mmCIF file of C-alpha atoms in Angstrom:
data_model
loop_
_atom_site.group_PDB
_atom_site.id
_atom_site.type_symbol
_atom_site.label_atom_id
_atom_site.label_comp_id
_atom_site.label_asym_id
_atom_site.label_seq_id
_atom_site.Cartn_x
_atom_site.Cartn_y
_atom_site.Cartn_z
ATOM 1 C CA MET E 1 -1.811 9.355 -51.777
ATOM 2 C CA ARG E 2 -1.581 13.039 -51.252
ATOM 3 C CA LYS E 3 1.166 14.338 -48.985
ATOM 4 C CA GLY E 4 -1.272 16.072 -46.666
ATOM 5 C CA VAL E 5 -3.248 12.829 -46.066
ATOM 6 C CA VAL E 6 -0.033 10.941 -45.320
ATOM 7 C CA ILE E 7 1.019 13.569 -42.758
ATOM 8 C CA PHE E 8 -2.453 13.555 -41.189
ATOM 9 C CA LEU E 9 -2.460 9.751 -40.892
ATOM 10 C CA SER E 10 1.056 9.680 -39.555
ATOM 11 C CA ILE E 11 0.214 12.143 -36.876
ATOM 12 C CA ASN E 12 -2.888 10.112 -35.869
ATOM 13 C CA VAL E 13 -0.790 6.926 -35.709
ATOM 14 C CA LEU E 14 1.764 8.602 -33.491
ATOM 15 C CA ILE E 15 -1.016 9.911 -31.208
ATOM 16 C CA ILE E 16 -2.508 6.433 -30.941
ATOM 17 C CA ILE E 17 0.892 4.908 -30.142
ATOM 18 C CA PHE E 18 1.503 7.584 -27.500
ATOM 19 C CA LEU E 19 -1.930 7.003 -25.869
ATOM 20 C CA ILE E 20 -1.405 3.224 -25.881
ATOM 21 C CA ARG E 21 1.968 3.603 -24.232
ATOM 22 C CA SER E 22 0.593 6.052 -21.742
ATOM 23 C CA VAL E 23 -2.084 3.618 -20.543
ATOM 24 C CA PHE E 24 -0.256 0.339 -21.180
ATOM 25 C CA THR E 25 0.478 -0.258 -17.499
ATOM 26 C CA LEU E 26 -3.138 0.358 -16.693
ATOM 27 C CA LEU E 27 -4.177 -2.134 -19.333
ATOM 28 C CA THR E 28 -1.840 -4.758 -17.910
ATOM 29 C CA LEU E 29 -3.740 -4.561 -14.612
ATOM 30 C CA LEU E 30 -6.710 -6.102 -16.376
ATOM 31 C CA VAL E 31 -4.823 -9.358 -16.877
ATOM 32 C CA GLU E 32 -2.618 -9.322 -13.782
ATOM 33 C CA ASP E 33 -4.022 -11.670 -11.187
ATOM 34 C CA GLY E 34 -1.170 -11.533 -8.707
ATOM 35 C CA SER E 35 -1.153 -15.320 -8.311
ATOM 36 C CA ALA E 36 2.576 -15.633 -8.959
ATOM 37 C CA ASP E 37 3.247 -13.721 -5.759
ATOM 38 C CA SER E 38 0.284 -14.813 -3.684
ATOM 39 C CA ILE E 39 0.637 -15.936 -0.126
ATOM 40 C CA HIS E 40 -0.820 -19.406 -0.078
ATOM 41 C CA SER E 41 -2.848 -20.577 2.880
ATOM 42 C CA ALA E 42 -0.362 -23.411 3.485
ATOM 43 C CA GLU E 43 2.292 -20.772 4.214
ATOM 44 C CA ILE E 44 0.313 -19.212 7.102
ATOM 45 C CA PRO E 45 0.791 -21.142 10.381
ATOM 46 C CA ALA E 46 -2.302 -21.707 12.486
ATOM 47 C CA PRO E 47 -2.821 -19.388 15.488
ATOM 48 C CA ASN E 48 -0.477 -20.225 18.377
ATOM 49 C CA SER E 49 1.461 -22.605 16.162
ATOM 50 C CA PRO E 50 5.195 -22.961 17.186
ATOM 51 C CA LEU E 51 6.010 -22.466 13.535
ATOM 52 C CA ILE E 52 5.246 -18.789 13.941
ATOM 53 C CA ASP E 53 8.153 -18.271 16.272
ATOM 54 C CA SER E 54 10.516 -20.397 14.177
ATOM 55 C CA ARG E 55 10.071 -18.240 11.071
ATOM 56 C CA PRO E 56 12.279 -15.212 10.605
ATOM 57 C CA GLN E 57 10.371 -12.086 11.566
ATOM 58 C CA LEU E 58 11.703 -9.470 9.190
ATOM 59 C CA ILE E 59 9.076 -6.761 9.411
ATOM 60 C CA PRO E 60 9.375 -4.759 12.687
ATOM 61 C CA LYS E 61 6.558 -5.015 15.145
ATOM 62 C CA ILE E 62 4.972 -1.625 14.447
ATOM 63 C CA ILE E 63 1.339 -0.854 13.591
ATOM 64 C CA HIS E 64 0.764 2.440 11.753
ATOM 65 C CA GLN E 65 -2.579 4.178 11.433
ATOM 66 C CA THR E 66 -3.566 7.706 10.367
ATOM 67 C CA TYR E 67 -6.130 10.249 11.363
ATOM 68 C CA VAL E 68 -6.431 14.034 11.441
ATOM 69 C CA ASN E 69 -5.793 14.230 15.186
ATOM 70 C CA ASP E 70 -5.730 11.978 18.261
ATOM 71 C CA SER E 71 -9.538 11.946 18.638
ATOM 72 C CA VAL E 72 -10.423 8.851 16.639
ATOM 73 C CA PRO E 73 -14.217 8.717 15.907
ATOM 74 C CA GLU E 74 -16.281 6.372 17.983
ATOM 75 C CA HIS E 75 -17.292 4.165 15.020
ATOM 76 C CA TRP E 76 -13.615 3.277 14.361
ATOM 77 C CA ARG E 77 -12.532 2.707 17.923
ATOM 78 C CA GLU E 78 -13.649 -0.945 18.085
ATOM 79 C CA ALA E 79 -11.514 -1.798 15.067
ATOM 80 C CA GLN E 80 -8.552 0.221 16.358
ATOM 81 C CA LYS E 81 -8.803 -1.341 19.821
ATOM 82 C CA SER E 82 -8.969 -4.894 18.378
ATOM 83 C CA CYS E 83 -5.558 -4.428 16.756
ATOM 84 C CA VAL E 84 -3.959 -2.671 19.684
ATOM 85 C CA ASP E 85 -5.194 -5.202 22.256
ATOM 86 C CA LEU E 86 -4.007 -8.185 20.231
ATOM 87 C CA HIS E 87 -0.589 -6.707 19.718
ATOM 88 C CA GLU E 88 0.563 -5.379 23.082
ATOM 89 C CA ASP E 89 4.222 -6.113 22.216
ATOM 90 C CA TYR E 90 3.945 -3.964 19.034
ATOM 91 C CA GLU E 91 4.712 -0.315 18.887
ATOM 92 C CA TYR E 92 1.639 1.640 17.935
ATOM 93 C CA LYS E 93 1.924 4.834 15.910
ATOM 94 C CA LEU E 94 -1.139 7.012 15.141
ATOM 95 C CA TRP E 95 0.015 9.507 12.471
ATOM 96 C CA THR E 96 -1.964 12.734 12.965
ATOM 97 C CA ASP E 97 -1.780 15.517 10.400
ATOM 98 C CA ALA E 98 0.761 17.359 12.553
ATOM 99 C CA LYS E 99 2.980 14.318 13.118
ATOM 100 C CA SER E 100 2.788 13.410 9.438
ATOM 101 C CA ARG E 101 3.933 16.826 8.319
ATOM 102 C CA GLU E 102 6.707 16.843 10.883
ATOM 103 C CA LEU E 103 8.058 13.528 9.609
ATOM 104 C CA ILE E 104 8.035 14.808 6.035
ATOM 105 C CA ALA E 105 9.622 18.102 6.954
ATOM 106 C CA THR E 106 12.379 16.456 9.022
ATOM 107 C CA GLU E 107 13.220 13.339 6.975
ATOM 108 C CA TYR E 108 11.954 14.072 3.464
ATOM 109 C CA PRO E 109 12.112 17.845 2.934
ATOM 110 C CA TRP E 110 12.327 17.323 -0.839
ATOM 111 C CA PHE E 111 8.678 16.189 -0.653
ATOM 112 C CA LEU E 112 7.291 18.819 1.705
ATOM 113 C CA SER E 113 6.096 21.259 -0.963
ATOM 114 C CA THR E 114 4.173 18.497 -2.749
ATOM 115 C CA PHE E 115 2.763 17.217 0.552
ATOM 116 C CA ASP E 116 1.586 20.661 1.602
ATOM 117 C CA ASN E 117 0.075 21.467 -1.787
ATOM 118 C CA TYR E 118 -2.026 18.376 -2.283
ATOM 119 C CA SER E 119 -5.534 19.648 -2.920
ATOM 120 C CA GLN E 120 -7.213 16.907 -0.826
ATOM 121 C CA SER E 121 -6.504 15.738 2.689
ATOM 122 C CA ILE E 122 -6.828 12.092 1.624
ATOM 123 C CA GLN E 123 -3.807 12.540 -0.664
ATOM 124 C CA ARG E 124 -1.697 13.371 2.398
ATOM 125 C CA ALA E 125 -3.300 10.440 4.288
ATOM 126 C CA ASP E 126 -2.357 8.162 1.370
ATOM 127 C CA ALA E 127 1.149 9.490 0.996
ATOM 128 C CA ILE E 128 2.133 9.309 4.641
ATOM 129 C CA ARG E 129 1.355 5.595 4.828
ATOM 130 C CA TYR E 130 3.926 4.952 2.117
ATOM 131 C CA PHE E 131 6.530 7.106 3.813
ATOM 132 C CA VAL E 132 6.138 5.522 7.230
ATOM 133 C CA LEU E 133 6.475 2.029 5.748
ATOM 134 C CA ALA E 134 9.477 3.031 3.679
ATOM 135 C CA HIS E 135 11.078 4.771 6.689
ATOM 136 C CA PHE E 136 10.194 2.664 9.731
ATOM 137 C CA GLY E 137 8.784 -0.484 8.267
ATOM 138 C CA GLY E 138 5.906 -2.239 9.985
ATOM 139 C CA ILE E 139 2.245 -2.829 9.120
ATOM 140 C CA TYR E 140 -0.127 -0.148 8.039
ATOM 141 C CA ILE E 141 -3.808 -0.750 8.661
ATOM 142 C CA ASP E 142 -6.734 1.549 7.923
ATOM 143 C CA LEU E 143 -8.682 2.685 10.998
ATOM 144 C CA ASP E 144 -11.766 0.773 9.945
ATOM 145 C CA ASP E 145 -9.848 -2.457 9.532
ATOM 146 C CA GLY E 146 -9.715 -4.572 12.685
ATOM 147 C CA CYS E 147 -7.826 -7.664 13.808
ATOM 148 C CA ASN E 148 -9.200 -11.128 14.625
ATOM 149 C CA ARG E 149 -5.805 -12.664 15.410
ATOM 150 C CA ARG E 150 -2.173 -11.691 15.695
ATOM 151 C CA LEU E 151 -0.447 -10.619 12.545
ATOM 152 C CA ASP E 152 2.909 -12.239 13.391
ATOM 153 C CA PRO E 153 2.849 -14.678 10.384
ATOM 154 C CA LEU E 154 2.953 -11.722 8.028
ATOM 155 C CA LEU E 155 6.165 -10.446 9.580
ATOM 156 C CA SER E 156 8.047 -13.156 7.689
ATOM 157 C CA TYR E 157 7.564 -11.505 4.262
ATOM 158 C CA PRO E 158 9.847 -8.579 3.342
ATOM 159 C CA ALA E 159 6.783 -6.831 1.804
ATOM 160 C CA TRP E 160 3.130 -7.655 1.220
ATOM 161 C CA VAL E 161 -0.013 -5.947 -0.046
ATOM 162 C CA ARG E 162 -3.637 -6.962 -0.540
ATOM 163 C CA ARG E 163 -5.309 -7.910 -3.806
ATOM 164 C CA THR E 164 -8.487 -6.209 -4.768
ATOM 165 C CA LYS E 165 -11.313 -7.117 -7.193
ATOM 166 C CA PRO E 166 -11.657 -6.760 -10.032
ATOM 167 C CA THR E 167 -7.991 -5.750 -10.429
ATOM 168 C CA GLY E 168 -5.035 -4.131 -8.767
ATOM 169 C CA ILE E 169 -3.941 -3.873 -5.139
ATOM 170 C CA SER E 170 -5.305 -1.895 -2.206
ATOM 171 C CA ASN E 171 -3.512 0.488 0.172
ATOM 172 C CA ASP E 172 -5.707 -0.186 3.220
ATOM 173 C CA ALA E 173 -3.424 -2.856 4.696
ATOM 174 C CA MET E 174 0.264 -3.256 3.798
ATOM 175 C CA GLY E 175 3.485 -4.368 5.444
ATOM 176 C CA ALA E 176 7.233 -4.042 4.726
ATOM 177 C CA VAL E 177 10.718 -3.914 6.114
ATOM 178 C CA PRO E 178 12.224 -0.417 6.253
ATOM 179 C CA HIS E 179 13.642 0.823 2.951
ATOM 180 C CA HIS E 180 12.122 -1.998 0.919
ATOM 181 C CA PRO E 181 12.801 -1.254 -2.719
ATOM 182 C CA PHE E 182 9.062 -1.354 -3.657
ATOM 183 C CA PHE E 183 8.056 1.314 -1.119
ATOM 184 C CA THR E 184 11.198 3.271 -1.950
ATOM 185 C CA LEU E 185 9.989 3.358 -5.518
ATOM 186 C CA VAL E 186 6.474 4.276 -4.379
ATOM 187 C CA ILE E 187 7.581 7.392 -2.479
ATOM 188 C CA GLU E 188 9.980 8.354 -5.293
ATOM 189 C CA SER E 189 7.006 8.191 -7.761
ATOM 190 C CA LEU E 190 4.652 10.438 -5.870
ATOM 191 C CA ILE E 191 5.926 13.690 -7.346
ATOM 192 C CA PRO E 192 5.896 12.468 -11.010
ATOM 193 C CA TYR E 193 2.361 11.211 -10.523
ATOM 194 C CA ASN E 194 1.074 14.343 -8.845
ATOM 195 C CA ARG E 195 -1.170 15.592 -11.631
ATOM 196 C CA ASN E 196 -4.539 17.266 -11.633
ATOM 197 C CA TRP E 197 -6.945 15.237 -13.714
ATOM 198 C CA LYS E 198 -9.775 17.769 -13.167
ATOM 199 C CA LEU E 199 -12.037 15.150 -11.570
ATOM 200 C CA PRO E 200 -11.128 14.983 -7.879
ATOM 201 C CA TYR E 201 -11.832 11.276 -7.500
ATOM 202 C CA ILE E 202 -9.593 10.357 -10.476
ATOM 203 C CA THR E 203 -6.909 12.834 -9.277
ATOM 204 C CA VAL E 204 -6.749 11.209 -5.864
ATOM 205 C CA MET E 205 -6.863 7.646 -7.163
ATOM 206 C CA TYR E 206 -4.085 8.130 -9.697
ATOM 207 C CA SER E 207 -1.862 10.457 -7.687
ATOM 208 C CA THR E 208 -1.717 8.701 -4.293
ATOM 209 C CA GLY E 209 -4.511 6.114 -4.041
ATOM 210 C CA PRO E 210 -4.881 2.428 -4.854
ATOM 211 C CA LEU E 211 -4.768 2.987 -8.603
ATOM 212 C CA PHE E 212 -1.425 4.795 -8.218
ATOM 213 C CA LEU E 213 -0.119 2.023 -5.992
ATOM 214 C CA SER E 214 -1.268 -0.635 -8.481
ATOM 215 C CA VAL E 215 0.466 1.078 -11.379
ATOM 216 C CA ILE E 216 3.765 1.415 -9.391
ATOM 217 C CA TRP E 217 3.387 -2.262 -8.405
ATOM 218 C CA GLN E 218 3.256 -3.222 -12.096
ATOM 219 C CA GLU E 219 6.172 -0.990 -12.922
ATOM 220 C CA TYR E 220 8.175 -2.453 -10.024
ATOM 221 C CA LYS E 221 7.599 -5.979 -11.307
ATOM 222 C CA LYS E 222 8.891 -4.894 -14.704
ATOM 223 C CA GLY E 223 12.169 -3.848 -13.141
ATOM 224 C CA ARG E 224 11.757 -0.218 -12.205
ATOM 225 C CA GLY E 225 13.321 1.069 -8.982
ATOM 226 C CA ARG E 226 16.489 0.184 -7.093
ATOM 227 C CA THR E 227 17.323 -3.369 -6.148
ATOM 228 C CA VAL E 228 17.821 -4.839 -2.722
ATOM 229 C CA ALA E 229 21.556 -4.959 -3.434
ATOM 230 C CA GLU E 230 21.562 -1.236 -4.157
ATOM 231 C CA LEU E 231 19.594 -0.565 -0.964
ATOM 232 C CA GLY E 232 21.450 -3.223 0.974
ATOM 233 C CA ALA E 233 23.158 -0.933 3.417
ATOM 234 C CA GLN E 234 19.846 0.665 4.498
ATOM 235 C CA VAL E 235 17.960 -2.666 4.594
ATOM 236 C CA GLY E 236 20.768 -4.581 6.212
ATOM 237 C CA ASN E 237 21.085 -2.135 9.053
ATOM 238 C CA VAL E 238 17.488 -2.853 9.990
ATOM 239 C CA VAL E 239 17.230 -6.628 9.625
ATOM 240 C CA GLY E 240 20.568 -7.920 10.596
ATOM 241 C CA GLY E 241 23.491 -6.027 9.096
ATOM 242 C CA GLY E 242 24.721 -5.739 5.531
ATOM 243 C CA ALA E 243 26.331 -8.936 4.327
ATOM 244 C CA ASP E 244 24.727 -10.962 7.106
ATOM 245 C CA VAL E 245 21.253 -10.384 5.718
ATOM 246 C CA ALA E 246 21.305 -13.179 3.152
ATOM 247 C CA LYS E 247 23.289 -15.560 5.423
ATOM 248 C CA GLY E 248 21.405 -14.991 8.658
ATOM 249 C CA LEU E 249 17.917 -14.594 7.196
ATOM 250 C CA GLY E 250 17.437 -17.171 4.512
ATOM 251 C CA ARG E 251 14.353 -15.553 3.120
ATOM 252 C CA TRP E 252 16.474 -12.592 2.017
ATOM 253 C CA ASP E 253 17.902 -14.334 -0.960
ATOM 254 C CA GLY E 254 17.765 -13.067 -4.509
ATOM 255 C CA SER E 255 14.258 -14.392 -5.187
ATOM 256 C CA GLU E 256 12.502 -13.288 -2.032
ATOM 257 C CA SER E 257 14.167 -10.160 -0.708
ATOM 258 C CA GLY E 258 12.786 -7.704 -3.287
ATOM 259 C CA ARG E 259 9.529 -9.545 -3.812
ATOM 260 C CA VAL E 260 6.125 -8.109 -2.951
ATOM 261 C CA ARG E 261 3.854 -10.856 -1.786
ATOM 262 C CA VAL E 262 0.090 -10.583 -2.266
ATOM 263 C CA LEU E 263 -2.770 -11.532 0.100
ATOM 264 C CA MET E 264 -5.505 -12.802 -2.147
ATOM 265 C CA GLY E 265 -9.231 -12.543 -1.669
ATOM 266 C CA ASP E 266 -12.016 -15.114 -1.665
ATOM 267 C CA ASP E 267 -10.458 -17.304 -4.308
ATOM 268 C CA GLY E 268 -11.347 -20.839 -3.146
ATOM 269 C CA TRP E 269 -8.168 -21.771 -1.280
ATOM 270 C CA LEU E 270 -8.447 -19.016 1.284
ATOM 271 C CA PRO E 271 -11.547 -19.283 3.559
ATOM 272 C CA GLY E 272 -11.581 -15.539 4.208
ATOM 273 C CA VAL E 273 -8.508 -13.554 5.003
ATOM 274 C CA GLY E 274 -9.943 -12.721 8.372
ATOM 275 C CA HIS E 275 -9.682 -16.379 9.431
ATOM 276 C CA VAL E 276 -6.153 -16.822 8.116
ATOM 277 C CA VAL E 277 -4.245 -13.608 8.759
ATOM 278 C CA GLY E 278 -6.647 -11.880 11.035
ATOM 279 C CA LEU E 279 -8.093 -8.728 9.444
ATOM 280 C CA TRP E 280 -11.721 -7.757 9.128
ATOM 281 C CA SER E 281 -13.864 -4.853 7.930
ATOM 282 C CA GLY E 282 -16.808 -4.087 10.129
ATOM 283 C CA SER E 283 -20.181 -3.600 8.379
ATOM 284 C CA ALA E 284 -20.895 -0.255 10.043
ATOM 285 C CA ALA E 285 -17.405 1.097 9.244
ATOM 286 C CA ARG E 286 -17.670 -0.258 5.727
ATOM 287 C CA ARG E 287 -21.043 1.477 5.203
ATOM 288 C CA GLU E 288 -19.528 4.683 6.467
ATOM 289 C CA LYS E 289 -16.602 4.320 4.049
ATOM 290 C CA GLU E 290 -18.950 3.623 1.154
ATOM 291 C CA LYS E 291 -20.873 6.801 1.936
ATOM 292 C CA ARG E 292 -17.595 8.746 1.778
ATOM 293 C CA ARG E 293 -16.740 7.087 -1.532
ATOM 294 C CA ALA E 294 -20.132 8.026 -2.945
ATOM 295 C CA ARG E 295 -19.683 11.620 -1.817
ATOM 296 C CA ALA E 296 -16.203 11.618 -3.370
ATOM 297 C CA ARG E 297 -17.543 10.528 -6.752
ATOM 298 C CA ALA E 298 -20.071 13.372 -6.662
ATOM 299 C CA TRP E 299 -17.657 15.866 -5.100
ATOM 300 C CA LYS E 300 -17.789 19.371 -6.409
ATOM 301 C CA GLY E 301 -15.345 21.083 -4.126
ATOM 302 C CA GLY E 302 -14.586 22.073 -0.529
ATOM 303 C CA GLU E 303 -14.843 18.738 1.281
ATOM 304 C CA ASP E 304 -11.920 17.228 3.273
ATOM 305 C CA TRP E 305 -11.381 13.502 3.311
ATOM 306 C CA LEU E 306 -9.587 12.655 6.530
ATOM 307 C CA GLY E 307 -8.042 9.383 7.639
ATOM 308 C CA CYS E 308 -9.815 7.196 5.095
ATOM 309 C CA THR E 309 -8.754 5.211 1.993
ATOM 310 C CA LYS E 310 -10.232 5.997 -1.364
ATOM 311 C CA ASP E 311 -10.504 2.642 -3.176
ATOM 312 C CA SER E 312 -11.658 2.639 -6.763
ATOM 313 C CA PHE E 313 -11.809 -1.142 -6.488
ATOM 314 C CA PRO E 314 -13.954 -3.141 -4.094
ATOM 315 C CA LYS E 315 -12.349 -4.667 -1.029
ATOM 316 C CA ALA E 316 -10.382 -7.825 -1.711
ATOM 317 C CA THR E 317 -12.486 -9.600 0.832
ATOM 318 C CA GLU E 318 -15.936 -8.939 2.151
ATOM 319 C CA GLN E 319 -17.680 -9.644 5.479
ATOM 320 C CA GLY E 320 -15.627 -12.089 7.503
ATOM 321 C CA ALA E 321 -12.305 -11.313 5.825
ATOM 322 C CA LEU E 322 -11.175 -7.811 6.478
ATOM 323 C CA ARG E 323 -13.603 -6.695 9.314
ATOM 324 C CA THR E 324 -12.225 -5.379 7.308
ATOM 325 C CA ALA E 325 14.269 6.256 2.520
ATOM 326 C CA GLY E 326 15.771 9.224 1.867
ATOM 327 C CA LYS E 327 15.788 11.513 -1.153
ATOM 328 C CA PRO E 328 16.069 9.742 -4.557
ATOM 329 C CA SER E 329 19.590 9.654 -5.797
#
């Protein structure tokens, strides 16, 4: 075989290997069902069950939501009010654009330039939800997601996310203790993943949106990021104090503390997440969100996306389910 042909074939093989390695994590999402980390229905106490109070409540009682300013649109107020009214003993934080930037500038100045220079508002709305969970802990809920019942049972898991169909996880509802290693990895990955893919929808999805979160989830499960032991001082100060974490809170053992649990969708054993853990997605709000998604796919420039999640995947559950730490070292 001629030397030139060998060189040509070798270069092509290397390119193919590079491309496969580049998209390997994306490919693994096609076969990842999340069942190994799923929250089973048997784990969720019934409403008003005494078991709720007997379980360790690790996640702080904080509900985070985001919008451009304090004037939440009328069509989202019902969902917002349902969560606030059911959780009067929770701290409620509405992260406006100004408050979001202030947090980043004060606590994460290493990220401020990236935050300010995102081309789309939705990228900042996506990013801030990861930062507030990593910093304060609590539960993040999209403004068009409402609550049917109290979310106390979910406070017993150090971190949880929601499964979407056909693959991956969503960023519309998430919970975590402060400085959880998964969300620490998420915020540390935002700068490396800040790339312009020319198509705005893909750029948003893969830089800050659910596709980005799903890829980091896969990387985390393969061992990327710092461990709970390495973050122990930060985590321990929040949930009970350093060495007392494992002793005083049995769920913070080696198998559970760094784990990210997954709320599954309509998979047979769960009769709608709304009935079990209390989240719903209203039809009017969902239609409004779908309109924005359609506009985003056809976007040509100049439109701001404020306070809404850009899912590339359908919701994990449909009607009746979701009515609907410092600088890296």
